[in-house]
XYZ file of N, CA and C in Angstrom:
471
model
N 35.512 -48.793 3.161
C 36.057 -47.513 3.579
C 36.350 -47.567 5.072
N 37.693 -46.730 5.458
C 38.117 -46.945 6.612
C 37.798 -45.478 7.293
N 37.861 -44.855 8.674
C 38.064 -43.683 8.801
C 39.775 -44.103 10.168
N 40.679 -43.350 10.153
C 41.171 -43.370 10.710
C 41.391 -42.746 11.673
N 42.604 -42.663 12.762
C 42.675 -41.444 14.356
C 42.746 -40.255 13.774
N 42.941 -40.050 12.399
C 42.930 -38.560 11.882
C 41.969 -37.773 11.636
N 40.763 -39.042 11.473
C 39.458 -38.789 10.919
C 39.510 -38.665 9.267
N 40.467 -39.159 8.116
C 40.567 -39.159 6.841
C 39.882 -40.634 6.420
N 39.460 -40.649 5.516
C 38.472 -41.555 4.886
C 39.724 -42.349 3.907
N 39.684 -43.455 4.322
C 40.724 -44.390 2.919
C 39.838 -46.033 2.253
N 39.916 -45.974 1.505
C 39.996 -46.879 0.747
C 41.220 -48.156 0.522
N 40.302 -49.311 1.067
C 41.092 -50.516 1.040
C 42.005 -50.851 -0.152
N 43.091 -50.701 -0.644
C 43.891 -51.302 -1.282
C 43.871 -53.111 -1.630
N 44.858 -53.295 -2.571
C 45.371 -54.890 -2.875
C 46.606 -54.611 -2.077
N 46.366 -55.755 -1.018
C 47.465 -56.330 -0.047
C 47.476 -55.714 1.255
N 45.873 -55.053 1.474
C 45.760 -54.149 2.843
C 46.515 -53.078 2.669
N 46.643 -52.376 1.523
C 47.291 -51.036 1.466
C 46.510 -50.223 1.421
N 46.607 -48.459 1.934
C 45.496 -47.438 2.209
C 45.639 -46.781 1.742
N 44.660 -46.380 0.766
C 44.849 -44.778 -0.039
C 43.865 -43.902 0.344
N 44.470 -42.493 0.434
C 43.780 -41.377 1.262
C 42.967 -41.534 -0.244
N 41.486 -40.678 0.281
C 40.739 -40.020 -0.870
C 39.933 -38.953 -0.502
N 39.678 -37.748 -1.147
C 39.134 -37.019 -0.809
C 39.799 -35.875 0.285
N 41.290 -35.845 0.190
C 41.676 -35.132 0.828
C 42.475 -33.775 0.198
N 42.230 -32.404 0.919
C 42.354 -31.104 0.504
C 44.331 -31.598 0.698
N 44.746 -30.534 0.369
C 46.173 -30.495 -0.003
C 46.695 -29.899 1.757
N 46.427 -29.120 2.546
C 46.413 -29.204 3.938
C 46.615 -30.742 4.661
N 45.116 -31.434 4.626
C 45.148 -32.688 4.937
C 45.941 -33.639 4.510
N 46.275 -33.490 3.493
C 47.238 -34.488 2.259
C 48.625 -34.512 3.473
N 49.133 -33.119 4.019
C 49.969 -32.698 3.946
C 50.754 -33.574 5.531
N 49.392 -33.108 6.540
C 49.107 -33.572 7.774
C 49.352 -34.734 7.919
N 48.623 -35.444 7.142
C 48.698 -37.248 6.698
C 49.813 -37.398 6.558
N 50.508 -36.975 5.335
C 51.957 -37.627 5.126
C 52.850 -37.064 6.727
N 53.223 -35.956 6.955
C 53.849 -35.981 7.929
C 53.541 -36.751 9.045
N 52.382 -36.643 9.702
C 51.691 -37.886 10.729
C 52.505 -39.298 10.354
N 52.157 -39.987 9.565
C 52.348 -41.624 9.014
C 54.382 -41.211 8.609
N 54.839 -40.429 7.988
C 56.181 -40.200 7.851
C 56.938 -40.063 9.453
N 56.438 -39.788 10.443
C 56.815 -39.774 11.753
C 56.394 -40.494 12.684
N 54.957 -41.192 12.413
C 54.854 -42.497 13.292
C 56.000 -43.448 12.823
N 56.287 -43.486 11.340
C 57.332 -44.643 10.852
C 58.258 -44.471 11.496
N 59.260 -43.017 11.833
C 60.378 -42.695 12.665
C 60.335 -43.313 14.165
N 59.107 -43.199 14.831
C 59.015 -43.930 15.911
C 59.016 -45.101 16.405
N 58.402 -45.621 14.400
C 58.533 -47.186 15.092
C 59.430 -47.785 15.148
N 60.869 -46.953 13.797
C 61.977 -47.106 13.792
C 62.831 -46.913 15.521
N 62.333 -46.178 15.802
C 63.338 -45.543 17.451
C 63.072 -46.250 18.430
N 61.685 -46.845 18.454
C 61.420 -47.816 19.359
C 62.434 -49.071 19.168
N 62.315 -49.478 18.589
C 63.597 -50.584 17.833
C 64.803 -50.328 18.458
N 65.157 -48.724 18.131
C 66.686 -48.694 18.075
C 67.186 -48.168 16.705
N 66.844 -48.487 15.901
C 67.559 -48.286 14.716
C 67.805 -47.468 14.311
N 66.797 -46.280 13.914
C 67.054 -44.964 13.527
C 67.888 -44.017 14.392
N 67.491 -44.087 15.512
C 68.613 -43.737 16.973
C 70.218 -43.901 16.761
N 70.153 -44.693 16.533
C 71.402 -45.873 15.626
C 72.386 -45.015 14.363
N 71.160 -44.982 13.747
C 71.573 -44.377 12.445
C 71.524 -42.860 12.696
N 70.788 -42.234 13.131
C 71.368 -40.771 13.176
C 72.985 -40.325 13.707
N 73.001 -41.591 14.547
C 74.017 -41.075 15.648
C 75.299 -41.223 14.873
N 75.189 -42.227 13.807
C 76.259 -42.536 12.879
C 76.439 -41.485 12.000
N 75.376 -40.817 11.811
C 75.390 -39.767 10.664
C 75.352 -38.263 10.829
N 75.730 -38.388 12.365
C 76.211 -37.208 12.626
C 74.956 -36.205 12.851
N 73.585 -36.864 13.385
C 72.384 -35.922 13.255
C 72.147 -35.867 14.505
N 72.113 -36.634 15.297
C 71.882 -36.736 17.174
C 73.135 -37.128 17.661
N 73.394 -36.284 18.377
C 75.015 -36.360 19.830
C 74.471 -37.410 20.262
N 75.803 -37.802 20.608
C 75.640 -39.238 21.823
C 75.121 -38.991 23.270
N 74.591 -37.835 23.251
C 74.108 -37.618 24.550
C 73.014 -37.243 24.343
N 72.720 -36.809 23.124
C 71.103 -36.784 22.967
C 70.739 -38.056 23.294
N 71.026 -38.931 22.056
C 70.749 -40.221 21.938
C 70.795 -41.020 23.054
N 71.786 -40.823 24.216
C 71.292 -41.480 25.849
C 70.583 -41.352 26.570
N 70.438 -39.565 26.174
C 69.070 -38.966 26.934
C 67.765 -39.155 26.207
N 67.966 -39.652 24.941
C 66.504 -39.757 24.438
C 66.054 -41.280 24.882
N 66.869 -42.319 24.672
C 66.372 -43.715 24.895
C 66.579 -43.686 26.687
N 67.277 -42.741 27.071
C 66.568 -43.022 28.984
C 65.344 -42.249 29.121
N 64.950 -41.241 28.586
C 63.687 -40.511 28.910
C 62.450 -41.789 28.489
N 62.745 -42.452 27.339
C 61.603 -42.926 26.977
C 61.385 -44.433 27.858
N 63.163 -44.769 28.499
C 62.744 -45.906 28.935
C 62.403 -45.672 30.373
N 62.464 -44.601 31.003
C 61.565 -43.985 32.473
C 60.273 -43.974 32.206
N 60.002 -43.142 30.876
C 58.456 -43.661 31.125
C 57.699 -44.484 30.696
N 58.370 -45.257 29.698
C 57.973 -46.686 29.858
C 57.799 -47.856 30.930
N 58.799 -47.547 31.667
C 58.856 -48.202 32.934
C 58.341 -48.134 34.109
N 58.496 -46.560 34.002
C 56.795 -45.957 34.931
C 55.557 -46.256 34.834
N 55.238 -46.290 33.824
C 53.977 -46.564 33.477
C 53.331 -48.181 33.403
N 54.652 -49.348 33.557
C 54.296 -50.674 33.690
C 54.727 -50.667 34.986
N 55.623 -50.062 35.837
C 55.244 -49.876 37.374
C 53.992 -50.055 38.229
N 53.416 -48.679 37.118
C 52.030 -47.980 38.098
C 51.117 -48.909 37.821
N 51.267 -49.872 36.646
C 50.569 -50.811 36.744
C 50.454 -52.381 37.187
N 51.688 -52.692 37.591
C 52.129 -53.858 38.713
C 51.436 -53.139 40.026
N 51.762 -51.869 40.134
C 51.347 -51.663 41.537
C 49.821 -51.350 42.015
N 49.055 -51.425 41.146
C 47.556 -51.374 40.869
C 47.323 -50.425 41.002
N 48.111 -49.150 40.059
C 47.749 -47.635 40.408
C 46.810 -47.711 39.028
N 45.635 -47.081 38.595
C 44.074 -46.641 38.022
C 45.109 -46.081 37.137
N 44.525 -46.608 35.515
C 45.082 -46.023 34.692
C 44.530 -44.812 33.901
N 43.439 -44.406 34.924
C 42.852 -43.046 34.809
C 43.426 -42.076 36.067
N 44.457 -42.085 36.796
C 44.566 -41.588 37.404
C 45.693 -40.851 37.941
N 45.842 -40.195 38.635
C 47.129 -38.983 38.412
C 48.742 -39.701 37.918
N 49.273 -40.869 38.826
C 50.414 -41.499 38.527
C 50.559 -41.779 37.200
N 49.530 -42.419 36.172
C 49.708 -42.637 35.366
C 49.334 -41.376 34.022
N 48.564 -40.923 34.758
C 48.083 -39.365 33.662
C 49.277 -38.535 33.592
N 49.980 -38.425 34.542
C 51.142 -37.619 34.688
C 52.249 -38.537 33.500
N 52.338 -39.676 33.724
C 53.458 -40.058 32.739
C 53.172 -40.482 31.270
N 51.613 -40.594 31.174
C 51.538 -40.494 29.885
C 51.396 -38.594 28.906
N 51.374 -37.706 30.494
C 51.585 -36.710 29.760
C 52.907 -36.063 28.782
N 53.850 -37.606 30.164
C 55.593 -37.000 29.384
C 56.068 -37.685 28.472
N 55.125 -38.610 28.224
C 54.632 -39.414 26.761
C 54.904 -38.465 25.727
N 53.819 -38.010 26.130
C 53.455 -37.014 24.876
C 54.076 -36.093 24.917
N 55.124 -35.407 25.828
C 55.908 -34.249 25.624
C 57.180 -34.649 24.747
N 57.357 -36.327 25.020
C 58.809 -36.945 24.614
C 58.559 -37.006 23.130
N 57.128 -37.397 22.743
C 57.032 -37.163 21.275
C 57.323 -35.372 21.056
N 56.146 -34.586 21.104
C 56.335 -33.353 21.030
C 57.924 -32.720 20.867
N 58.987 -33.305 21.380
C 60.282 -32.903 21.651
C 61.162 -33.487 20.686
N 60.817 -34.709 20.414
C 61.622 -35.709 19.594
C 61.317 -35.996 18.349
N 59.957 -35.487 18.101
C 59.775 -36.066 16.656
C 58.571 -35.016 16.076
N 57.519 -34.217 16.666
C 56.692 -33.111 16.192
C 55.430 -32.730 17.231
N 54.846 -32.100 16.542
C 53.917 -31.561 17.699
C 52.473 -31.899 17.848
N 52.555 -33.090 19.112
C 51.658 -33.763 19.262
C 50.971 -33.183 20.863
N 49.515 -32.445 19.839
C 48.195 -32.595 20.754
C 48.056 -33.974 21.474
N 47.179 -33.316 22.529
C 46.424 -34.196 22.919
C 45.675 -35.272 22.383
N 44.673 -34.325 21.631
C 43.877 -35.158 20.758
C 45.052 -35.951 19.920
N 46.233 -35.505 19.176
C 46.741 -36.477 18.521
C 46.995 -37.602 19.409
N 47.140 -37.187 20.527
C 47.922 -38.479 21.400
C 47.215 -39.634 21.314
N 46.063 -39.239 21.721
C 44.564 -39.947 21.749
C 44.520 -40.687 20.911
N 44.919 -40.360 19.560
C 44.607 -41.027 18.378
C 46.058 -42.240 18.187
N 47.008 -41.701 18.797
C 48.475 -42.637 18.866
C 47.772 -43.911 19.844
N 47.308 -43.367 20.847
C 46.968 -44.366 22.108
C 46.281 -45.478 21.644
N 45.227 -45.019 20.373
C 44.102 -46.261 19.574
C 45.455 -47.139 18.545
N 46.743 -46.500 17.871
C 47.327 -47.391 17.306
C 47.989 -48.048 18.404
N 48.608 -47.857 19.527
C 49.133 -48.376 20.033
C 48.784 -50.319 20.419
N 47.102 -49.906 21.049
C 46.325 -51.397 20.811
C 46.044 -51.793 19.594
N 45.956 -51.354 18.656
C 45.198 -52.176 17.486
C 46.267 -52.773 16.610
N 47.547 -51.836 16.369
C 48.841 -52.259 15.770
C 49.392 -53.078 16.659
N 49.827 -54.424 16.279
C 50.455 -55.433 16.765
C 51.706 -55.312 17.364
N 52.208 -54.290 16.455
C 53.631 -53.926 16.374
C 53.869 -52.708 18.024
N 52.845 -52.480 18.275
C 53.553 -51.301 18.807
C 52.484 -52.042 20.546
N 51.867 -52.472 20.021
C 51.356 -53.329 21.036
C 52.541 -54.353 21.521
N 53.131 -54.729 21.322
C 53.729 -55.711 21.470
C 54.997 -55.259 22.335
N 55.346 -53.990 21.810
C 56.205 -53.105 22.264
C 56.196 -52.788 24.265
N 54.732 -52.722 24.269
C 54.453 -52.526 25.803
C 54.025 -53.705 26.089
N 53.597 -54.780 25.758
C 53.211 -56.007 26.442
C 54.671 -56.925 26.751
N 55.722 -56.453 26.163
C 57.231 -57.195 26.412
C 57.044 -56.782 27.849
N 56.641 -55.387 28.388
C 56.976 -55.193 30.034
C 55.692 -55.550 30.655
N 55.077 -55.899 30.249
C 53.310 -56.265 30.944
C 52.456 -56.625 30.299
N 51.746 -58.096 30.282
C 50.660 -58.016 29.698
C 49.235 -57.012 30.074
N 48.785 -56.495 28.911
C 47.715 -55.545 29.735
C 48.237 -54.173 29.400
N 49.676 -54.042 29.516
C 50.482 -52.376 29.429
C 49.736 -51.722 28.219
N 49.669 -51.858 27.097
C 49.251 -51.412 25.946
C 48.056 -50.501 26.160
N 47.287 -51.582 26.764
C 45.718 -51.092 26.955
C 45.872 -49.899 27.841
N 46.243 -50.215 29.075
C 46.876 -49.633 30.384
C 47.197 -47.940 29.588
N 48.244 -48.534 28.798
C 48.606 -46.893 28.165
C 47.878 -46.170 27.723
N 47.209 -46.717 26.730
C 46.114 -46.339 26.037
C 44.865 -45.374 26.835
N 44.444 -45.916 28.151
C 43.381 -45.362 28.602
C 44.337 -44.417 29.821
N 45.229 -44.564 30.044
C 46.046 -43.452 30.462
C 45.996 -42.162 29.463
N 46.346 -42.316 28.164
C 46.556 -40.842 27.250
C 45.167 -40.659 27.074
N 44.149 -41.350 26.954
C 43.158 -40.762 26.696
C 42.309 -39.805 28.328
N 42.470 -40.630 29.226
C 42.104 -39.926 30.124
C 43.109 -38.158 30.590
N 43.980 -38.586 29.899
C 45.173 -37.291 30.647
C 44.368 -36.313 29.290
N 43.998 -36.701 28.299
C 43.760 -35.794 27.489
C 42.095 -35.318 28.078
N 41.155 -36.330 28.403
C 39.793 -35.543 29.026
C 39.971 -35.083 30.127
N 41.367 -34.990 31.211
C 42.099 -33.685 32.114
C 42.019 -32.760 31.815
N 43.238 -33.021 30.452
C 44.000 -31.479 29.730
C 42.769 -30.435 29.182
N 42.104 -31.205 28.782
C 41.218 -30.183 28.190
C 39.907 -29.680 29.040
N 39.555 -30.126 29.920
C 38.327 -30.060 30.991
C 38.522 -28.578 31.204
């Protein structure tokens, strides 16, 4: 048995696949949208879905410039502040992992803090999305990671 950033209890599958158990129809609900919109992200990180909306007439071409420059400022900010040995508990970087989390909140649903928190743990443990921030820094991932979690023991203090 696994518990995940959601705190839902799953059961190991054949082939490392996860099945929720024990979850109320609320939670059921949470879950699927959560995991149905991390997938969108991992798609956008890529490019692809970005791609494909724009073909299909769902995001303007100016969304779509303004969405992949917002995300690549603070991506880039944030492997900045860390070339430049700025504390990844600390305002430079708390500040841009807050617009982290506003760029989700804006672009794809409405992500708490605490959810962020829980994005920040896939970010290191998934290869995939790890890999994503270590292309601009080795170390970035982590870096991010204890950035959203600290901006979130800010936000809420």
């Amino acid at each position: 048995m696994k518990i995940d950033a959601l705190g839902l209890r799953f059961l190991g599958g054949r082939g490392g696949d996860l099945l929720p158990v024990h979850l109320g129809l609320n939670q059921l609900e949470r879950l699927l949208s959560h995991l149905v919109l991390e997938l969108l992200r991992v798609e956008v990180v890529i490019g692809g879905l970005v791609d494909q909306l724009d073909r299909e007439g769902e995001v303007g071409l100016v969304d779509v410039a303004f969405f992949k420059g917002q995300l690549e400022a603070i991506e880039a900010g944030l492997a900045a502040a860390m070339v430049a040995g700025a504390p990844a508990d600390g305002e430079r970087a708390t500040d841009l992992a807050e617009e982290a989390r506003q760029h989700i909140d804006r672009w794809f649903y409405r992500c708490s803090h605490s959810m962020h928190s829980g994005l920040a743990d896939m970010y290191t443990a998934d290869e995939r999305f790890k890999a994503n921030y270590e292309k601009r820094g080795e170390g970035l991932a982590e870096y991010v990671a204890t950035a959203i979690k600290a901006n979130q023991a800010w936000q809420e203090a």
